[in-house]
Short mmCIF file of C-alpha atoms and ligand atoms in Angstrom, two decimals:
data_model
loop_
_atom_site.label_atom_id
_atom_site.label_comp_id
_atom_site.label_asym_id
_atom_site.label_seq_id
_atom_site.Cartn_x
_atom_site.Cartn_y
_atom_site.Cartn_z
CA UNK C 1 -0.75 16.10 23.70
CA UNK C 2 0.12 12.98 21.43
CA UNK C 3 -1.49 11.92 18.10
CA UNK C 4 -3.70 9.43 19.51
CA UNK C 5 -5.44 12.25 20.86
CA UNK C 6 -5.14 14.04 17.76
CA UNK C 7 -6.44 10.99 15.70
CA UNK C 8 -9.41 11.05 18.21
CA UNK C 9 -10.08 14.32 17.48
CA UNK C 10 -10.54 13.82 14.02
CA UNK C 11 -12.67 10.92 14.35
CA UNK C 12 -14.77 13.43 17.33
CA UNK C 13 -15.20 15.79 13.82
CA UNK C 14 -17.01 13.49 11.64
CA UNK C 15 -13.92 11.69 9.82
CA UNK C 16 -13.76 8.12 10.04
CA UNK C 17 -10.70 6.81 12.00
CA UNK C 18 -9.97 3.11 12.05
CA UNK C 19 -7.25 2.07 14.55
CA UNK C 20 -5.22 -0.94 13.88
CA UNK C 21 -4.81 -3.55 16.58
CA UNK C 22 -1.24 -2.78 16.91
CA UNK C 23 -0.07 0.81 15.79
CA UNK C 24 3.51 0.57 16.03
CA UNK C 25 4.36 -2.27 14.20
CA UNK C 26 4.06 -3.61 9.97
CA UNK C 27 2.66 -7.50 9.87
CA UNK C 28 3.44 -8.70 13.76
CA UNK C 29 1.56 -11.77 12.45
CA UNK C 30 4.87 -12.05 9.52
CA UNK C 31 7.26 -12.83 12.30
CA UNK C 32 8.48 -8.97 12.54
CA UNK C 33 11.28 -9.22 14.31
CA UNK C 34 12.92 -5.61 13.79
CA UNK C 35 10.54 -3.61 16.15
CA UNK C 36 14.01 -2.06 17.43
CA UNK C 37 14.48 1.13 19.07
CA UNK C 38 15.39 4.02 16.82
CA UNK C 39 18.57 5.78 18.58
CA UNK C 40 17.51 9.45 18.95
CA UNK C 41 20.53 10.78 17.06
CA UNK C 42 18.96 8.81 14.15
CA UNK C 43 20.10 11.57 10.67
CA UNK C 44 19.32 10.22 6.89
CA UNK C 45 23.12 10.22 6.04
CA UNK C 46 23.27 7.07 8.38
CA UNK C 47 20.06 5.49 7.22
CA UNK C 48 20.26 6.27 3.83
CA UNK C 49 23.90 4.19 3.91
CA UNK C 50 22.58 1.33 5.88
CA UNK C 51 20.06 1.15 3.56
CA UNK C 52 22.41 1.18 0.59
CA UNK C 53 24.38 -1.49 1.92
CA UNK C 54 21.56 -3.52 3.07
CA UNK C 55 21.90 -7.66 3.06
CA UNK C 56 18.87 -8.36 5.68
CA UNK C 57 17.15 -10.28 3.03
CA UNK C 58 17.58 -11.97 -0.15
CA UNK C 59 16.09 -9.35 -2.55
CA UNK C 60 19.70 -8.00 -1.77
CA UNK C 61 21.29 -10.66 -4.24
CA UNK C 62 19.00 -9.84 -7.16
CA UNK C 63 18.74 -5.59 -6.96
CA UNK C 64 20.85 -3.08 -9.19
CA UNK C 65 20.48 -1.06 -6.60
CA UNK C 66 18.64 0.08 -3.48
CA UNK C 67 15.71 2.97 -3.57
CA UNK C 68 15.70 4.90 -0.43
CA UNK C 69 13.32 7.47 -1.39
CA UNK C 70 13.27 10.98 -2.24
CA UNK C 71 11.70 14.70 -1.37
CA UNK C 72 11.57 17.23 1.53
CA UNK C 73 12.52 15.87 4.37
CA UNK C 74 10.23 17.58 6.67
CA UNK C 75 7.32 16.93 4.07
CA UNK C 76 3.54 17.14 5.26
CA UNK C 77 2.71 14.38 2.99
CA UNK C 78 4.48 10.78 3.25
CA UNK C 79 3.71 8.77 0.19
CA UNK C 80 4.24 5.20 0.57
CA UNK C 81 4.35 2.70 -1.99
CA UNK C 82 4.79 -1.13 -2.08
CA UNK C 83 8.11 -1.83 -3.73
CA UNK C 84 10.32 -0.48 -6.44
CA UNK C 85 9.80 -1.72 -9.66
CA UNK C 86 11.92 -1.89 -13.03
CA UNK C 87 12.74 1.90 -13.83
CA UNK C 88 12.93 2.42 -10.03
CA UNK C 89 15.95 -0.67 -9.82
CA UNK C 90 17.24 0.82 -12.83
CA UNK C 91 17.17 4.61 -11.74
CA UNK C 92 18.04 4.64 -8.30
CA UNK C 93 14.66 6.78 -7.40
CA UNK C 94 11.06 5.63 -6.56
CA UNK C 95 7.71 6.23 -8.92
CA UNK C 96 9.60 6.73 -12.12
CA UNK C 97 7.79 5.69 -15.78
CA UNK C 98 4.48 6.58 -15.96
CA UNK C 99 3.17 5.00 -12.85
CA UNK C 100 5.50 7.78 -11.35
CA UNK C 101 4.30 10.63 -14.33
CA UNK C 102 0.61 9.53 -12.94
CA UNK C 103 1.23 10.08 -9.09
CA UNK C 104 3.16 13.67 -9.76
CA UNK C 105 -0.07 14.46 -11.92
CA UNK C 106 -2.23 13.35 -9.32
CA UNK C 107 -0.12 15.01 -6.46
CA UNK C 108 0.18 18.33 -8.47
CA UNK C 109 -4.07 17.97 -8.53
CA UNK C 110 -3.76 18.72 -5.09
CA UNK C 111 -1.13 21.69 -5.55
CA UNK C 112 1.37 19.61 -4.46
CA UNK C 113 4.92 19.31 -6.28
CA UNK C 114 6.87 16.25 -5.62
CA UNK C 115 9.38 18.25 -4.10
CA UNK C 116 6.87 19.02 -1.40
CA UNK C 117 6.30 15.59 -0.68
CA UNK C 118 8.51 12.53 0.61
CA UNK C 119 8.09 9.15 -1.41
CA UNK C 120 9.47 5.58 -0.55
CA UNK C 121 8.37 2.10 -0.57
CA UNK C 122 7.59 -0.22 2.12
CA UNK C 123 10.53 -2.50 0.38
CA UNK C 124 14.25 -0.43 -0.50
CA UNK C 125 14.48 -3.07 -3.18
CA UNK C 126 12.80 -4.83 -6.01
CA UNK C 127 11.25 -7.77 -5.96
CA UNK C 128 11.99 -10.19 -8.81
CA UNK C 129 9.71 -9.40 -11.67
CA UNK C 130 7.56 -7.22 -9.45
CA UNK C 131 6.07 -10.04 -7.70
CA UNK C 132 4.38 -9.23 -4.59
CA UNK C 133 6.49 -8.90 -1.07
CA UNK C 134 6.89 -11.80 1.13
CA UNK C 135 6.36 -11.39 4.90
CA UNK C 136 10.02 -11.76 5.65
CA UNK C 137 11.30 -9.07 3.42
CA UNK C 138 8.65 -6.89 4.82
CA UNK C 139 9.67 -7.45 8.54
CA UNK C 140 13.16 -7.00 7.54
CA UNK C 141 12.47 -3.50 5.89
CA UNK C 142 10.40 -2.43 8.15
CA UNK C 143 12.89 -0.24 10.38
CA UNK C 144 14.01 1.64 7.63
CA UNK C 145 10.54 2.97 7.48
CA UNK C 146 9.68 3.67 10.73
CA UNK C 147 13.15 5.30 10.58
CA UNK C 148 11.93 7.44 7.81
CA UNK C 149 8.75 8.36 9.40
CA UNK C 150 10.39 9.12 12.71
CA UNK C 151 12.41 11.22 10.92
CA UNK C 152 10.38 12.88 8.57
CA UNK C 153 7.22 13.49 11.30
CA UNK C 154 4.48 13.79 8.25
CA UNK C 155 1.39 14.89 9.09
CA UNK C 156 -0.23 12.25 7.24
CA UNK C 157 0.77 8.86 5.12
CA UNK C 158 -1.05 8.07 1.77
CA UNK C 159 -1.10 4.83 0.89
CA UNK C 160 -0.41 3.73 -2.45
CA UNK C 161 -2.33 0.64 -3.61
CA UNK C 162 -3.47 -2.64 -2.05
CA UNK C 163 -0.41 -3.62 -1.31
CA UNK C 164 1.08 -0.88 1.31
CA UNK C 165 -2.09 -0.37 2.03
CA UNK C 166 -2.62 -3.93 3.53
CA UNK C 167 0.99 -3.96 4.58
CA UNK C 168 1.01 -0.98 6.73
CA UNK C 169 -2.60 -1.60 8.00
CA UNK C 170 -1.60 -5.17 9.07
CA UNK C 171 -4.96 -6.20 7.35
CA UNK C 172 -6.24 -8.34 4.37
CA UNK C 173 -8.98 -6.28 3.82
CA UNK C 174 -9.32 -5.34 -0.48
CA UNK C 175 -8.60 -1.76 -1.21
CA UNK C 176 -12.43 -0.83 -1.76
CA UNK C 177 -12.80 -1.25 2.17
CA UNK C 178 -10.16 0.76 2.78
CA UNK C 179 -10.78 3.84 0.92
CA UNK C 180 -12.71 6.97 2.59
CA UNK C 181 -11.28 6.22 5.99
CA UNK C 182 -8.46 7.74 8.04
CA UNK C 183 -6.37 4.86 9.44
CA UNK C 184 -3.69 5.46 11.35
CA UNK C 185 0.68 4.07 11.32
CA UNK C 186 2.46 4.69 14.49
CA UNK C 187 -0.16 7.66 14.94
CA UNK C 188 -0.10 9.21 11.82
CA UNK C 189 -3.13 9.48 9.30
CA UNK C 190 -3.65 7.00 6.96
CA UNK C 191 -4.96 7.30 3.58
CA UNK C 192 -5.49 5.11 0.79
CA UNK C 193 -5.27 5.87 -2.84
CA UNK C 194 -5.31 3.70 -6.01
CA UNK C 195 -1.74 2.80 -6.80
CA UNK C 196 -1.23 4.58 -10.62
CA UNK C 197 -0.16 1.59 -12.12
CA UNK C 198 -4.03 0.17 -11.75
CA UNK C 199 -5.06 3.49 -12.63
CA UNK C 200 -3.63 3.37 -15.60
CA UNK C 201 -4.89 -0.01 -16.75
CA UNK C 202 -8.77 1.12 -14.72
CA UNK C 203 -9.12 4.72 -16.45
CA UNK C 204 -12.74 4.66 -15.37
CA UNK C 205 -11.01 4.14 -11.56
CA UNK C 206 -9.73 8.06 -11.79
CA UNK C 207 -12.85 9.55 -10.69
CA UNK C 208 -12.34 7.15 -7.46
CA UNK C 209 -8.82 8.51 -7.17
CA UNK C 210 -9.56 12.00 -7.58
CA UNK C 211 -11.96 11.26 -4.67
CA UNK C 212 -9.39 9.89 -2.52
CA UNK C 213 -7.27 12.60 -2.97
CA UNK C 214 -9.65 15.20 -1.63
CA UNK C 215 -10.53 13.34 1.07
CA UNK C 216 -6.52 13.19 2.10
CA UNK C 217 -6.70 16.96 1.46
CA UNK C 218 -10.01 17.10 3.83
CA UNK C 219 -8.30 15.40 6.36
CA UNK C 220 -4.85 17.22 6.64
CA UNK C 221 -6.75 20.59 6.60
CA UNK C 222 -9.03 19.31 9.88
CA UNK C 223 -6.24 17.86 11.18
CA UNK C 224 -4.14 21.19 10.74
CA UNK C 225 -7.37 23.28 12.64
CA UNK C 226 -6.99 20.70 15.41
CA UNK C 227 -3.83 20.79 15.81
CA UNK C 228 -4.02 24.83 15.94
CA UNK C 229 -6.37 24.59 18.84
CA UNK C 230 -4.64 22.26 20.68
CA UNK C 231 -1.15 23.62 20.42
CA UNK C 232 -2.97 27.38 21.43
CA UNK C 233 -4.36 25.89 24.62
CA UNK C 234 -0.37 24.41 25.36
S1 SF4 A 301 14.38 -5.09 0.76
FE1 SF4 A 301 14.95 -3.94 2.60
S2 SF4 A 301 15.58 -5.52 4.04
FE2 SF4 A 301 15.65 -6.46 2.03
S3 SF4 A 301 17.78 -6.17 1.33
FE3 SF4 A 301 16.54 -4.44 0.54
S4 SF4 A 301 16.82 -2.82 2.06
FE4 SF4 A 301 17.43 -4.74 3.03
#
């Protein structure tokens, strides 16, 4: 039984699922022109090194280095992100400073360690003074994503922030709309969470986030009791 199913059993159980147009691509509208077929022998050693010695766009030419992501790497939880920032360039490593002290607080709030977890960005590399993604950088990272995910299998995605959230939704829509629901990438769950960063500027935002998270923990523990069933009557 696939996750479509799945994601319509969810939705048959009182939580909101909103389907994208397209599922299986990031920003079609951008010009994405990597929706190419991930070999199944895909293994991290060879993505992690294609990644390292990336030169599909021009962030490239500007980065001290790439930021692949890190954690289990058959996590439960996916954690996406928009883009490395400063300490992330710098370190090699993604949600480092305090935006990266905030989401380990706010992930161990949900008994979660970050070990448990996988984190990454929607971008391997910074964007000049943390500006915000442009299309083509986005198209051009998007494999290494899907790559991740495919090889990862998470049973659900949080979304950190407007910006992955809008990028992996393929929508414009502002954050506030998108909170409370269970979206869906390439058939995974999709939830979206304040990006620490705001938090940290928004402190009176926190009671929103600490909302968020429990509905991400609400919707991996129905989606764990459907997936029992079905996989009992296979
Ligand atoms: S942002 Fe992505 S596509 Fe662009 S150079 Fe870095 S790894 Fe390659």
């Amino acid at each position: 039984m696939d996750n479509t199913l799945r994601l319509q059993y969810l939705e048959a159980m009182g939580i909101d699922v909103w389907l994208p147009r397209t599922l299986n691509t990031i920003a079609p509208d951008a010009g994405q022109p990597h929706a190419e077929a991930i070999a199944v022998d895909d293994n991290w050693e060879t993505l992690q090194a294609e990644v390292a010695n990336c030169t599909r766009c021009a962030l490239c030419t500007t980065r001290t280095q790439t930021v692949f992501g890190s954690g289990y790497h058959q996590a439960d939880w996916l954690v996406i992100g928009e883009a490395p920032g400063q300490n992330e360039d710098e370190q090699g490593l993604p949600f480092v400073g305090n935006a990266g002290l905030l989401l380990t607080e706010m992930l161990r709030a949900i008994g979660l360690s970050r070990e448990q977890v996988y984190i990454t960005n929607i971008l391997k590399c910074r964007p000049p003074n943390n500006r915000d993604p442009h299309a083509d950088e986005v198209a051009n990272c998007n494999a290494y994503l899907q790559r991740q995910q495919q090889l990862i299998k998470p049973k659900i995605i949080l979304a950190v922030g407007r910006i992955a959230a809008q990028t992996l939704l393929n929508t414009d829509a502002p954050l506030g709309k998108l909170r409370g629901k269970v979206h869906a990438f390439n058939n995974t769950p999709v939830v979206v969470v304040y990006h620490p960063a705001y938090l940290l500027r928004s402190l009176p935002e926190k009671r929103k986030a600490w909302q968020d998270l429990l509905f991400a923990l609400q919707t991996i523990k129905i989606k764990g009791k459907i997936d029992e069933r079905i996989d009992g009557q296979n």
